[in-house]
């Protein structure tokens, strides 16, 4: 990006990349919650309908061998890579995994640049520098995303329906640091161990397991506790 | 939290903690964007009007010496602590700092539990385990939060107005990985180096510096680059 001053204050360089997003106001990024936009809500999207492109690099800072993908890769070592050490997401939302065949720690990857392992890894107690498989995430448009969380496993106990981003479940009224089970009714969410979208990440999708995650051991092959303190929607 | 099954599926254990939040639907956490809630929007809040309470512990996992605070602390060592190693935020939003007198790396702290340094630290390339000062953050209610971002320093170049949470600025239409300057018009935001709310954190408040952050060197004493790839509102 050029650092030179410009007089073009009112001009916005906007690439329209999402169904619900319309650049009608020259000086703003319009939000999905404005009534005018809500009324034009697009049908549910899935990654198969959207452009999803990612470029992975064998070395940090986008160096070394690289390859572009538009669909899942179950083992990057079969493509001649030793490991993935930096990522550039051009479009779509992706999930990366520590091990091949979508096993181990999960990392949400949205559009942008990830120059080192610590720019995407959430769990630092357990230092992960392996990244061997990845796939696009099946999302809904933002207004329709919906997840139920339950106090106990098997959808029992106190519950709450979430349709927004929640950097602190406790601040929103949830009575503890744990979630027993979840049911994604529409879209996809990322759940985090700590408030403020920190710690272990769990990707929860309506289009996998029928959206039902009845026990914390089903949240991923790396799940070790039912602790969840923040949850947000995944955007395509 | 009890792990025992319960029949009380429809009951929600909700503690009303925010001005805009009303528990009128027994099975849901209502969102701030529903028209009914919007119409009842409360006046602008600041941390001085809200309850802000944090308990800090000298050891990890809420062990060792501890002390509760309801206002800022410019040097925890003056309270007889060697360092802070775990935090429990009971209410409000806080910012923690690596050094005394609010210097060094910044950490956003929202309601919940932070048992170790890596549950709040965002920048892992530069391993921070010091936490010596903290203060409450001055926020607005969620609907009113507003920040302008500019391509170049001194509010020049392309610009965009943000009123929502943006896990990827590029996915929302911003044309690069950098932001030259910012102006918080209402509320408080946390800006992150990488997408998905990862990397270095910068707390930007309307009520400090008149909301104007004209050069990336003003974002904090730890600022080293203009790279910003995700931005979200801070909730009280």
CSV table of C-alpha atoms in Angstrom, one decimal:
chain,number,residue,atom,x,y,z
A,1,UNK,CA,0.0,0.0,0.0
A,2,UNK,CA,1.4,3.4,-0.9
A,3,UNK,CA,2.3,5.6,2.0
A,4,UNK,CA,2.0,8.8,0.0
A,5,UNK,CA,-0.6,11.3,1.0
A,6,UNK,CA,-3.6,11.6,-1.3
A,7,UNK,CA,-6.5,14.0,-1.5
A,8,UNK,CA,-9.0,11.2,-2.3
A,9,UNK,CA,-10.4,11.0,1.2
A,10,UNK,CA,-14.0,10.3,0.1
A,11,UNK,CA,-13.0,7.5,-2.3
A,12,UNK,CA,-13.1,4.0,-1.1
A,13,UNK,CA,-11.2,1.2,-2.7
A,14,UNK,CA,-13.7,-1.6,-2.2
A,15,UNK,CA,-13.7,-5.0,-3.8
A,16,UNK,CA,-17.1,-6.5,-3.3
A,17,UNK,CA,-16.5,-10.0,-2.2
A,18,UNK,CA,-19.6,-11.1,-0.2
A,19,UNK,CA,-23.2,-11.6,-1.2
A,20,UNK,CA,-24.6,-9.4,1.5
A,21,UNK,CA,-22.2,-6.6,1.0
A,22,UNK,CA,-23.1,-3.6,-1.2
A,23,UNK,CA,-20.9,-0.6,-1.6
A,24,UNK,CA,-23.5,2.1,-1.9
A,25,UNK,CA,-22.1,4.6,0.6
A,26,UNK,CA,-18.8,6.0,-0.8
A,27,UNK,CA,-17.3,6.6,2.6
A,28,UNK,CA,-18.2,3.6,4.6
A,29,UNK,CA,-18.1,-0.2,4.7
A,30,UNK,CA,-21.8,-1.0,5.1
A,31,UNK,CA,-22.8,-3.4,7.8
A,32,UNK,CA,-25.0,-6.4,7.4
A,33,UNK,CA,-27.3,-5.2,10.2
A,34,UNK,CA,-28.6,-2.1,8.5
A,35,UNK,CA,-32.2,-2.6,7.7
A,36,UNK,CA,-31.8,-1.9,4.0
A,37,UNK,CA,-29.2,-4.6,3.7
A,38,UNK,CA,-31.1,-7.1,5.8
A,39,UNK,CA,-34.1,-6.8,3.5
A,40,UNK,CA,-31.8,-7.8,0.5
A,41,UNK,CA,-30.3,-10.8,2.4
A,42,UNK,CA,-28.9,-13.3,-0.1
A,43,UNK,CA,-29.7,-17.0,0.1
A,44,UNK,CA,-27.6,-19.3,2.2
A,45,UNK,CA,-24.1,-19.7,0.8
A,46,UNK,CA,-21.8,-22.6,1.0
A,47,UNK,CA,-18.1,-22.8,0.2
A,48,UNK,CA,-18.9,-24.9,-2.8
A,49,UNK,CA,-20.9,-22.0,-4.3
A,50,UNK,CA,-18.2,-19.4,-3.4
A,51,UNK,CA,-14.7,-18.8,-4.7
A,52,UNK,CA,-12.2,-20.2,-2.1
A,53,UNK,CA,-8.5,-19.8,-2.9
A,54,UNK,CA,-5.5,-20.2,-0.7
A,55,UNK,CA,-1.8,-20.2,-1.4
A,56,UNK,CA,0.5,-22.1,1.0
A,57,UNK,CA,4.2,-21.7,1.4
A,58,UNK,CA,6.9,-24.1,2.7
A,59,UNK,CA,8.8,-21.3,4.4
A,60,UNK,CA,7.8,-18.3,6.6
A,61,UNK,CA,7.1,-14.9,5.2
A,62,UNK,CA,5.7,-16.3,1.9
A,63,UNK,CA,9.0,-17.8,0.8
A,64,UNK,CA,10.1,-21.1,-0.7
A,65,UNK,CA,7.9,-23.6,-2.5
A,66,UNK,CA,4.3,-22.6,-2.9
A,67,UNK,CA,1.1,-23.9,-4.3
A,68,UNK,CA,-2.4,-22.5,-4.8
A,69,UNK,CA,-5.5,-24.5,-3.8
A,70,UNK,CA,-9.2,-24.1,-4.4
A,71,UNK,CA,-10.3,-27.2,-2.6
A,72,UNK,CA,-9.3,-29.4,0.3
A,73,UNK,CA,-5.8,-30.9,0.8
A,74,UNK,CA,-5.7,-33.9,3.1
A,75,UNK,CA,-1.9,-34.1,3.3
A,76,UNK,CA,0.5,-31.4,2.0
A,77,UNK,CA,3.4,-33.8,2.2
A,78,UNK,CA,1.9,-35.7,-0.7
A,79,UNK,CA,2.3,-32.5,-2.7
A,80,UNK,CA,6.1,-32.6,-1.9
A,81,UNK,CA,6.0,-30.1,1.0
A,82,UNK,CA,7.8,-30.7,4.2
A,83,UNK,CA,5.3,-28.5,6.1
A,84,UNK,CA,3.3,-25.2,5.7
A,85,UNK,CA,4.9,-22.2,7.4
A,86,UNK,CA,3.0,-19.3,5.8
A,87,UNK,CA,-0.3,-18.8,4.2
A,88,UNK,CA,-2.1,-16.2,2.0
A,89,UNK,CA,-5.9,-16.6,1.9
A,90,UNK,CA,-7.2,-14.9,-1.2
A,91,UNK,CA,-10.8,-15.8,-0.7
A,92,UNK,CA,-13.2,-17.9,1.3
A,93,UNK,CA,-12.8,-19.1,4.9
A,94,UNK,CA,-10.6,-22.1,5.6
A,95,UNK,CA,-9.6,-24.4,8.4
A,96,UNK,CA,-6.1,-25.7,8.8
A,97,UNK,CA,-5.1,-28.7,10.8
A,98,UNK,CA,-1.9,-29.8,12.6
A,99,UNK,CA,-1.9,-33.3,11.2
A,100,UNK,CA,-2.9,-34.9,7.9
A,101,UNK,CA,-6.5,-36.0,7.3
A,102,UNK,CA,-7.9,-33.1,9.2
A,103,UNK,CA,-6.7,-34.2,12.6
A,104,UNK,CA,-5.2,-32.3,15.6
A,105,UNK,CA,-5.3,-28.6,16.4
A,106,UNK,CA,-7.6,-26.5,14.2
A,107,UNK,CA,-6.8,-23.0,12.9
A,108,UNK,CA,-9.4,-20.7,11.4
A,109,UNK,CA,-8.0,-18.9,8.3
A,110,UNK,CA,-9.9,-15.9,6.8
A,111,UNK,CA,-8.8,-13.7,4.0
A,112,UNK,CA,-5.4,-12.1,4.6
A,113,UNK,CA,-1.8,-12.9,5.3
A,114,UNK,CA,-0.3,-15.3,7.9
A,115,UNK,CA,3.5,-15.0,7.8
A,116,UNK,CA,4.3,-17.3,10.7
A,117,UNK,CA,2.8,-20.1,12.7
A,118,UNK,CA,2.0,-17.8,15.6
A,119,UNK,CA,-0.2,-15.6,13.4
A,120,UNK,CA,-2.8,-18.3,13.1
A,121,UNK,CA,-2.2,-20.7,16.0
A,122,UNK,CA,-4.4,-20.2,19.1
A,123,UNK,CA,-3.0,-22.6,21.6
A,124,UNK,CA,0.4,-21.6,22.8
A,125,UNK,CA,0.7,-23.8,25.8
A,126,UNK,CA,1.0,-26.5,23.2
A,127,UNK,CA,3.4,-25.1,20.7
A,128,UNK,CA,2.2,-26.1,17.3
A,129,UNK,CA,4.3,-25.6,14.2
A,130,UNK,CA,2.9,-28.4,12.1
A,131,UNK,CA,0.3,-27.6,9.5
A,132,UNK,CA,-0.4,-30.6,7.2
A,133,UNK,CA,-4.0,-30.4,5.9
A,134,UNK,CA,-6.7,-27.8,5.3
A,135,UNK,CA,-10.2,-27.4,3.7
A,136,UNK,CA,-12.7,-24.7,2.9
A,137,UNK,CA,-15.4,-24.0,5.6
A,138,UNK,CA,-19.1,-24.2,4.7
A,139,UNK,CA,-20.6,-21.0,5.8
A,140,UNK,CA,-24.0,-19.2,5.8
A,141,UNK,CA,-24.5,-15.5,5.3
A,142,UNK,CA,-24.0,-13.5,8.4
A,143,UNK,CA,-27.6,-12.8,9.3
A,144,UNK,CA,-28.7,-16.4,9.3
A,145,UNK,CA,-25.9,-17.9,11.4
A,146,UNK,CA,-27.3,-19.6,14.5
A,147,UNK,CA,-25.9,-21.9,17.2
A,148,UNK,CA,-27.5,-23.3,20.4
A,149,UNK,CA,-25.2,-23.9,23.3
A,150,UNK,CA,-26.1,-26.1,26.2
A,151,UNK,CA,-24.8,-26.4,29.8
A,152,UNK,CA,-24.5,-30.2,29.7
A,153,UNK,CA,-23.7,-32.8,27.1
A,154,UNK,CA,-26.5,-34.2,24.8
A,155,UNK,CA,-28.3,-30.8,24.6
A,156,UNK,CA,-29.3,-30.9,28.2
A,157,UNK,CA,-29.3,-28.2,30.9
A,158,UNK,CA,-29.5,-24.5,30.5
A,159,UNK,CA,-29.2,-23.3,26.9
A,160,UNK,CA,-28.8,-20.1,24.8
A,161,UNK,CA,-29.3,-19.3,21.2
A,162,UNK,CA,-26.4,-17.2,19.7
A,163,UNK,CA,-26.8,-15.3,16.4
A,164,UNK,CA,-23.9,-12.8,16.9
A,165,UNK,CA,-20.3,-12.6,17.8
A,166,UNK,CA,-19.6,-13.0,21.5
A,167,UNK,CA,-16.1,-12.1,22.7
A,168,UNK,CA,-17.1,-13.0,26.2
A,169,UNK,CA,-19.9,-15.5,26.8
A,170,UNK,CA,-20.0,-14.5,30.5
A,171,UNK,CA,-20.5,-10.8,29.7
A,172,UNK,CA,-23.5,-11.9,27.5
A,173,UNK,CA,-25.0,-13.8,30.4
A,174,UNK,CA,-23.6,-17.3,30.2
A,175,UNK,CA,-23.1,-18.6,33.8
A,176,UNK,CA,-19.7,-20.2,33.5
A,177,UNK,CA,-16.5,-20.9,31.5
A,178,UNK,CA,-17.7,-24.2,30.1
A,179,UNK,CA,-20.2,-25.4,27.4
A,180,UNK,CA,-21.4,-29.0,27.5
A,181,UNK,CA,-22.8,-29.4,24.0
A,182,UNK,CA,-23.7,-27.4,20.9
A,183,UNK,CA,-25.9,-27.5,17.9
A,184,UNK,CA,-25.2,-25.4,14.8
A,185,UNK,CA,-28.5,-24.7,13.2
A,186,UNK,CA,-27.2,-22.5,10.4
A,187,UNK,CA,-23.7,-21.5,9.2
A,188,UNK,CA,-20.4,-22.0,10.9
A,189,UNK,CA,-18.8,-20.7,14.1
A,190,UNK,CA,-15.4,-20.7,15.7
A,191,UNK,CA,-15.4,-21.3,19.5
A,192,UNK,CA,-12.4,-20.4,21.7
A,193,UNK,CA,-11.1,-21.6,25.0
A,194,UNK,CA,-10.6,-18.1,26.4
A,195,UNK,CA,-12.4,-14.7,26.1
A,196,UNK,CA,-11.5,-12.3,23.3
A,197,UNK,CA,-11.1,-15.1,20.7
A,198,UNK,CA,-8.0,-16.7,22.3
A,199,UNK,CA,-6.8,-20.2,23.1
A,200,UNK,CA,-7.8,-23.5,21.5
A,201,UNK,CA,-10.1,-23.1,18.5
A,202,UNK,CA,-13.0,-25.4,17.5
A,203,UNK,CA,-14.7,-25.0,14.1
A,204,UNK,CA,-18.4,-25.9,14.3
A,205,UNK,CA,-20.3,-26.3,11.1
A,206,UNK,CA,-24.0,-26.9,10.3
A,207,UNK,CA,-23.0,-29.0,7.3
A,208,UNK,CA,-20.9,-31.4,9.3
A,209,UNK,CA,-22.2,-33.9,11.9
A,210,UNK,CA,-25.6,-32.4,11.1
A,211,UNK,CA,-24.4,-29.5,13.2
A,212,UNK,CA,-24.6,-31.6,16.4
A,213,UNK,CA,-21.6,-31.6,18.7
A,214,UNK,CA,-23.1,-33.5,21.7
A,215,UNK,CA,-20.0,-33.9,23.8
A,216,UNK,CA,-16.8,-31.8,24.0
A,217,UNK,CA,-14.8,-34.8,22.8
A,218,UNK,CA,-16.6,-34.4,19.4
A,219,UNK,CA,-15.4,-30.9,19.0
A,220,UNK,CA,-12.1,-32.0,17.4
A,221,UNK,CA,-9.5,-34.7,17.8
A,222,UNK,CA,-7.5,-32.2,20.0
A,223,UNK,CA,-10.4,-31.5,22.5
A,224,UNK,CA,-9.3,-31.8,26.1
A,225,UNK,CA,-11.8,-29.7,28.1
A,226,UNK,CA,-15.3,-28.3,27.8
A,227,UNK,CA,-13.9,-24.8,28.3
A,228,UNK,CA,-15.4,-22.2,25.9
A,229,UNK,CA,-15.4,-18.5,26.7
A,230,UNK,CA,-15.9,-16.8,23.3
A,231,UNK,CA,-17.7,-17.7,20.1
A,232,UNK,CA,-18.0,-15.9,16.7
A,233,UNK,CA,-19.5,-16.5,13.3
A,234,UNK,CA,-17.3,-17.4,10.4
A,235,UNK,CA,-17.7,-15.1,7.4
A,236,UNK,CA,-17.3,-16.4,3.9
B,1,UNK,CA,-20.6,-25.9,36.2
B,2,UNK,CA,-22.5,-29.1,36.9
B,3,UNK,CA,-22.2,-31.8,34.3
B,4,UNK,CA,-25.4,-33.6,35.4
B,5,UNK,CA,-28.2,-33.7,32.9
B,6,UNK,CA,-31.2,-31.5,33.6
B,7,UNK,CA,-34.7,-31.2,32.3
B,8,UNK,CA,-34.6,-27.4,32.4
B,9,UNK,CA,-33.9,-27.0,28.7
B,10,UNK,CA,-36.0,-23.9,28.3
B,11,UNK,CA,-34.6,-22.1,31.3
B,12,UNK,CA,-31.7,-19.7,30.8
B,13,UNK,CA,-29.4,-18.6,33.6
B,14,UNK,CA,-28.8,-15.1,32.6
B,15,UNK,CA,-27.2,-12.3,34.6
B,16,UNK,CA,-28.1,-9.0,33.0
B,17,UNK,CA,-24.8,-7.1,32.8
B,18,UNK,CA,-25.2,-4.6,30.0
B,19,UNK,CA,-27.4,-1.7,29.4
B,20,UNK,CA,-28.7,-2.8,26.0
B,21,UNK,CA,-29.3,-6.4,27.0
B,22,UNK,CA,-32.8,-7.5,28.1
B,23,UNK,CA,-33.6,-11.1,28.9
B,24,UNK,CA,-37.1,-11.3,27.5
B,25,UNK,CA,-36.8,-14.5,25.5
B,26,UNK,CA,-36.4,-17.5,27.8
B,27,UNK,CA,-34.4,-19.6,25.3
B,28,UNK,CA,-32.1,-17.0,23.7
B,29,UNK,CA,-29.5,-14.5,24.2
B,30,UNK,CA,-31.0,-11.5,22.5
B,31,UNK,CA,-28.8,-9.6,20.2
B,32,UNK,CA,-28.2,-5.9,20.1
B,33,UNK,CA,-29.3,-5.7,16.5
B,34,UNK,CA,-32.9,-6.7,16.9
B,35,UNK,CA,-35.1,-3.7,16.2
B,36,UNK,CA,-36.9,-3.9,19.5
B,37,UNK,CA,-33.6,-3.7,21.4
B,38,UNK,CA,-32.2,-1.0,19.1
B,39,UNK,CA,-35.2,1.2,19.9
B,40,UNK,CA,-34.5,1.0,23.6
B,41,UNK,CA,-30.8,1.8,23.1
B,42,UNK,CA,-29.3,3.2,26.3
B,43,UNK,CA,-27.2,6.4,26.4
B,44,UNK,CA,-23.5,6.2,25.8
B,45,UNK,CA,-21.7,4.3,28.6
B,46,UNK,CA,-18.2,4.9,29.9
B,47,UNK,CA,-16.3,2.7,32.3
B,48,UNK,CA,-16.7,5.4,35.0
B,49,UNK,CA,-20.4,4.8,34.9
B,50,UNK,CA,-20.2,1.0,34.8
B,51,UNK,CA,-19.1,-1.5,37.3
B,52,UNK,CA,-15.5,-2.6,36.4
B,53,UNK,CA,-13.9,-5.2,38.6
B,54,UNK,CA,-10.9,-7.4,38.1
B,55,UNK,CA,-8.9,-9.7,40.3
B,56,UNK,CA,-5.3,-10.3,39.6
B,57,UNK,CA,-3.1,-13.2,40.9
B,58,UNK,CA,0.6,-13.5,41.3
B,59,UNK,CA,0.7,-17.1,40.2
B,60,UNK,CA,-0.9,-19.0,37.2
B,61,UNK,CA,-4.3,-20.6,37.5
B,62,UNK,CA,-5.6,-18.1,40.1
B,63,UNK,CA,-3.1,-19.1,42.8
B,64,UNK,CA,-0.9,-17.1,45.2
B,65,UNK,CA,-1.4,-13.5,46.3
B,66,UNK,CA,-4.4,-11.8,44.8
B,67,UNK,CA,-6.1,-8.4,44.9
B,68,UNK,CA,-9.3,-7.0,43.5
B,69,UNK,CA,-9.3,-3.7,41.7
B,70,UNK,CA,-12.2,-1.4,40.5
B,71,UNK,CA,-9.9,1.3,38.9
B,72,UNK,CA,-6.6,1.5,37.2
B,73,UNK,CA,-3.3,0.3,38.6
B,74,UNK,CA,-0.1,1.9,37.2
B,75,UNK,CA,2.4,-0.5,38.8
B,76,UNK,CA,1.4,-3.8,40.4
B,77,UNK,CA,4.8,-4.0,42.0
B,78,UNK,CA,3.9,-1.1,44.2
B,79,UNK,CA,1.2,-3.4,45.6
B,80,UNK,CA,3.8,-6.0,46.6
B,81,UNK,CA,3.3,-8.2,43.5
B,82,UNK,CA,6.3,-9.6,41.6
B,83,UNK,CA,4.2,-9.9,38.4
B,84,UNK,CA,0.6,-10.8,37.3
B,85,UNK,CA,0.3,-14.4,36.0
B,86,UNK,CA,-3.5,-15.0,36.0
B,87,UNK,CA,-6.6,-12.7,35.8
B,88,UNK,CA,-10.3,-13.0,36.5
B,89,UNK,CA,-12.4,-10.2,35.0
B,90,UNK,CA,-15.7,-10.0,36.9
B,91,UNK,CA,-17.0,-7.0,35.0
B,92,UNK,CA,-16.1,-4.3,32.5
B,93,UNK,CA,-13.5,-4.3,29.8
B,94,UNK,CA,-9.8,-3.7,30.7
B,95,UNK,CA,-6.5,-3.3,29.0
B,96,UNK,CA,-3.4,-4.8,30.5
B,97,UNK,CA,0.2,-3.6,29.7
B,98,UNK,CA,3.5,-5.3,29.7
B,99,UNK,CA,5.3,-2.5,31.6
B,100,UNK,CA,4.3,-0.2,34.4
B,101,UNK,CA,2.7,3.2,33.6
B,102,UNK,CA,0.7,1.6,30.7
B,103,UNK,CA,3.7,1.0,28.4
B,104,UNK,CA,4.6,-1.9,26.2
B,105,UNK,CA,2.4,-4.6,24.7
B,106,UNK,CA,-1.3,-4.2,25.2
B,107,UNK,CA,-3.8,-7.0,26.1
B,108,UNK,CA,-7.6,-6.7,25.9
B,109,UNK,CA,-9.3,-8.3,28.9
B,110,UNK,CA,-13.0,-8.9,28.8
B,111,UNK,CA,-15.2,-10.7,31.3
B,112,UNK,CA,-13.9,-14.3,32.0
B,113,UNK,CA,-10.9,-16.2,33.1
B,114,UNK,CA,-7.3,-16.0,32.0
B,115,UNK,CA,-5.3,-18.7,33.7
B,116,UNK,CA,-1.9,-18.1,31.9
B,117,UNK,CA,0.0,-15.5,30.0
B,118,UNK,CA,-0.8,-17.1,26.7
B,119,UNK,CA,-4.6,-16.8,27.3
B,120,UNK,CA,-4.4,-13.0,26.8
B,121,UNK,CA,-1.2,-12.3,25.0
B,122,UNK,CA,-1.5,-11.8,21.3
B,123,UNK,CA,2.0,-11.4,20.1
B,124,UNK,CA,3.9,-14.7,20.4
B,125,UNK,CA,6.9,-13.9,18.3
B,126,UNK,CA,7.8,-11.6,21.1
B,127,UNK,CA,7.2,-13.8,24.2
B,128,UNK,CA,5.6,-11.6,26.8
B,129,UNK,CA,5.1,-12.8,30.4
B,130,UNK,CA,5.2,-9.5,32.1
B,131,UNK,CA,2.0,-7.8,33.1
B,132,UNK,CA,2.6,-4.8,35.3
B,133,UNK,CA,-0.2,-2.2,34.8
B,134,UNK,CA,-3.9,-2.2,33.8
B,135,UNK,CA,-6.9,0.1,33.5
B,136,UNK,CA,-10.6,0.0,32.6
B,137,UNK,CA,-11.5,0.8,29.0
B,138,UNK,CA,-13.9,3.6,28.1
B,139,UNK,CA,-16.5,2.1,25.8
B,140,UNK,CA,-19.7,3.1,24.1
B,141,UNK,CA,-22.7,0.8,23.7
B,142,UNK,CA,-22.4,-1.5,20.8
B,143,UNK,CA,-24.6,0.2,18.2
B,144,UNK,CA,-22.9,3.5,18.5
B,145,UNK,CA,-19.3,2.4,18.1
B,146,UNK,CA,-17.6,3.9,15.0
B,147,UNK,CA,-14.1,4.2,13.7
B,148,UNK,CA,-12.7,5.7,10.5
B,149,UNK,CA,-9.6,4.0,9.0
B,150,UNK,CA,-7.3,5.7,6.5
B,151,UNK,CA,-4.8,4.4,4.0
B,152,UNK,CA,-2.2,6.9,4.9
B,153,UNK,CA,-1.1,8.8,8.0
B,154,UNK,CA,-2.8,12.0,9.0
B,155,UNK,CA,-6.2,10.9,7.8
B,156,UNK,CA,-5.2,10.9,4.2
B,157,UNK,CA,-5.8,8.4,1.3
B,158,UNK,CA,-8.6,5.9,0.9
B,159,UNK,CA,-10.9,5.6,3.9
B,160,UNK,CA,-13.6,3.4,5.4
B,161,UNK,CA,-16.0,3.8,8.3
B,162,UNK,CA,-16.4,0.7,10.5
B,163,UNK,CA,-19.3,0.1,12.8
B,164,UNK,CA,-19.1,-3.6,13.2
B,165,UNK,CA,-16.6,-6.4,14.0
B,166,UNK,CA,-14.3,-7.3,11.0
B,167,UNK,CA,-12.3,-10.5,11.4
B,168,UNK,CA,-10.8,-9.8,8.0
B,169,UNK,CA,-10.5,-6.2,6.7
B,170,UNK,CA,-9.5,-7.6,3.3
B,171,UNK,CA,-12.7,-9.7,3.1
B,172,UNK,CA,-14.7,-6.6,3.9
B,173,UNK,CA,-13.1,-4.7,1.0
B,174,UNK,CA,-10.0,-3.0,2.4
B,175,UNK,CA,-7.2,-3.1,-0.2
B,176,UNK,CA,-4.2,-4.2,1.8
B,177,UNK,CA,-2.8,-5.4,5.1
B,178,UNK,CA,-1.9,-2.0,6.4
B,179,UNK,CA,-3.8,1.0,7.9
B,180,UNK,CA,-2.1,4.4,7.9
B,181,UNK,CA,-4.1,6.2,10.5
B,182,UNK,CA,-7.4,5.9,12.5
B,183,UNK,CA,-10.0,8.1,14.1
B,184,UNK,CA,-12.3,6.6,16.8
B,185,UNK,CA,-15.5,8.6,16.6
B,186,UNK,CA,-17.4,6.7,19.3
B,187,UNK,CA,-16.6,3.9,21.6
B,188,UNK,CA,-13.5,1.7,21.7
B,189,UNK,CA,-12.0,-0.8,19.4
B,190,UNK,CA,-9.2,-3.4,19.4
B,191,UNK,CA,-7.1,-3.7,16.2
B,192,UNK,CA,-5.0,-6.7,15.4
B,193,UNK,CA,-2.0,-7.4,13.3
B,194,UNK,CA,-3.4,-10.5,11.7
B,195,UNK,CA,-6.8,-11.7,10.5
B,196,UNK,CA,-9.1,-13.5,13.0
B,197,UNK,CA,-8.1,-11.3,15.9
B,198,UNK,CA,-4.6,-12.5,16.2
B,199,UNK,CA,-1.2,-10.9,16.7
B,200,UNK,CA,-0.2,-7.6,18.3
B,201,UNK,CA,-3.2,-5.8,19.8
B,202,UNK,CA,-3.8,-2.0,19.8
B,203,UNK,CA,-6.6,-0.5,22.0
B,204,UNK,CA,-8.1,2.6,20.3
B,205,UNK,CA,-10.5,4.7,22.4
B,206,UNK,CA,-12.6,7.8,21.6
B,207,UNK,CA,-11.9,9.2,25.0
B,208,UNK,CA,-8.1,9.2,24.6
B,209,UNK,CA,-6.1,11.3,22.2
B,210,UNK,CA,-9.5,12.7,21.1
B,211,UNK,CA,-9.9,9.4,19.3
B,212,UNK,CA,-7.2,10.4,16.8
B,213,UNK,CA,-4.3,8.0,16.0
B,214,UNK,CA,-2.6,9.9,13.2
B,215,UNK,CA,0.4,7.6,12.8
B,216,UNK,CA,1.1,4.0,13.6
B,217,UNK,CA,3.7,5.1,16.1
B,218,UNK,CA,0.9,6.6,18.2
B,219,UNK,CA,-1.0,3.3,18.5
B,220,UNK,CA,1.1,2.2,21.4
B,221,UNK,CA,4.6,2.3,22.8
B,222,UNK,CA,5.1,-1.2,21.2
B,223,UNK,CA,4.0,-0.3,17.7
B,224,UNK,CA,6.4,-1.4,15.1
B,225,UNK,CA,4.5,-1.6,11.8
B,226,UNK,CA,1.2,-0.3,10.3
B,227,UNK,CA,0.0,-3.8,9.7
B,228,UNK,CA,-3.7,-4.2,10.8
B,229,UNK,CA,-5.8,-7.1,9.4
B,230,UNK,CA,-8.8,-7.3,11.8
B,231,UNK,CA,-10.7,-4.9,14.0
B,232,UNK,CA,-13.5,-5.3,16.5
B,233,UNK,CA,-15.6,-3.3,18.9
B,234,UNK,CA,-14.9,-3.6,22.6
B,235,UNK,CA,-18.0,-4.4,24.7
B,236,UNK,CA,-18.4,-3.1,28.2
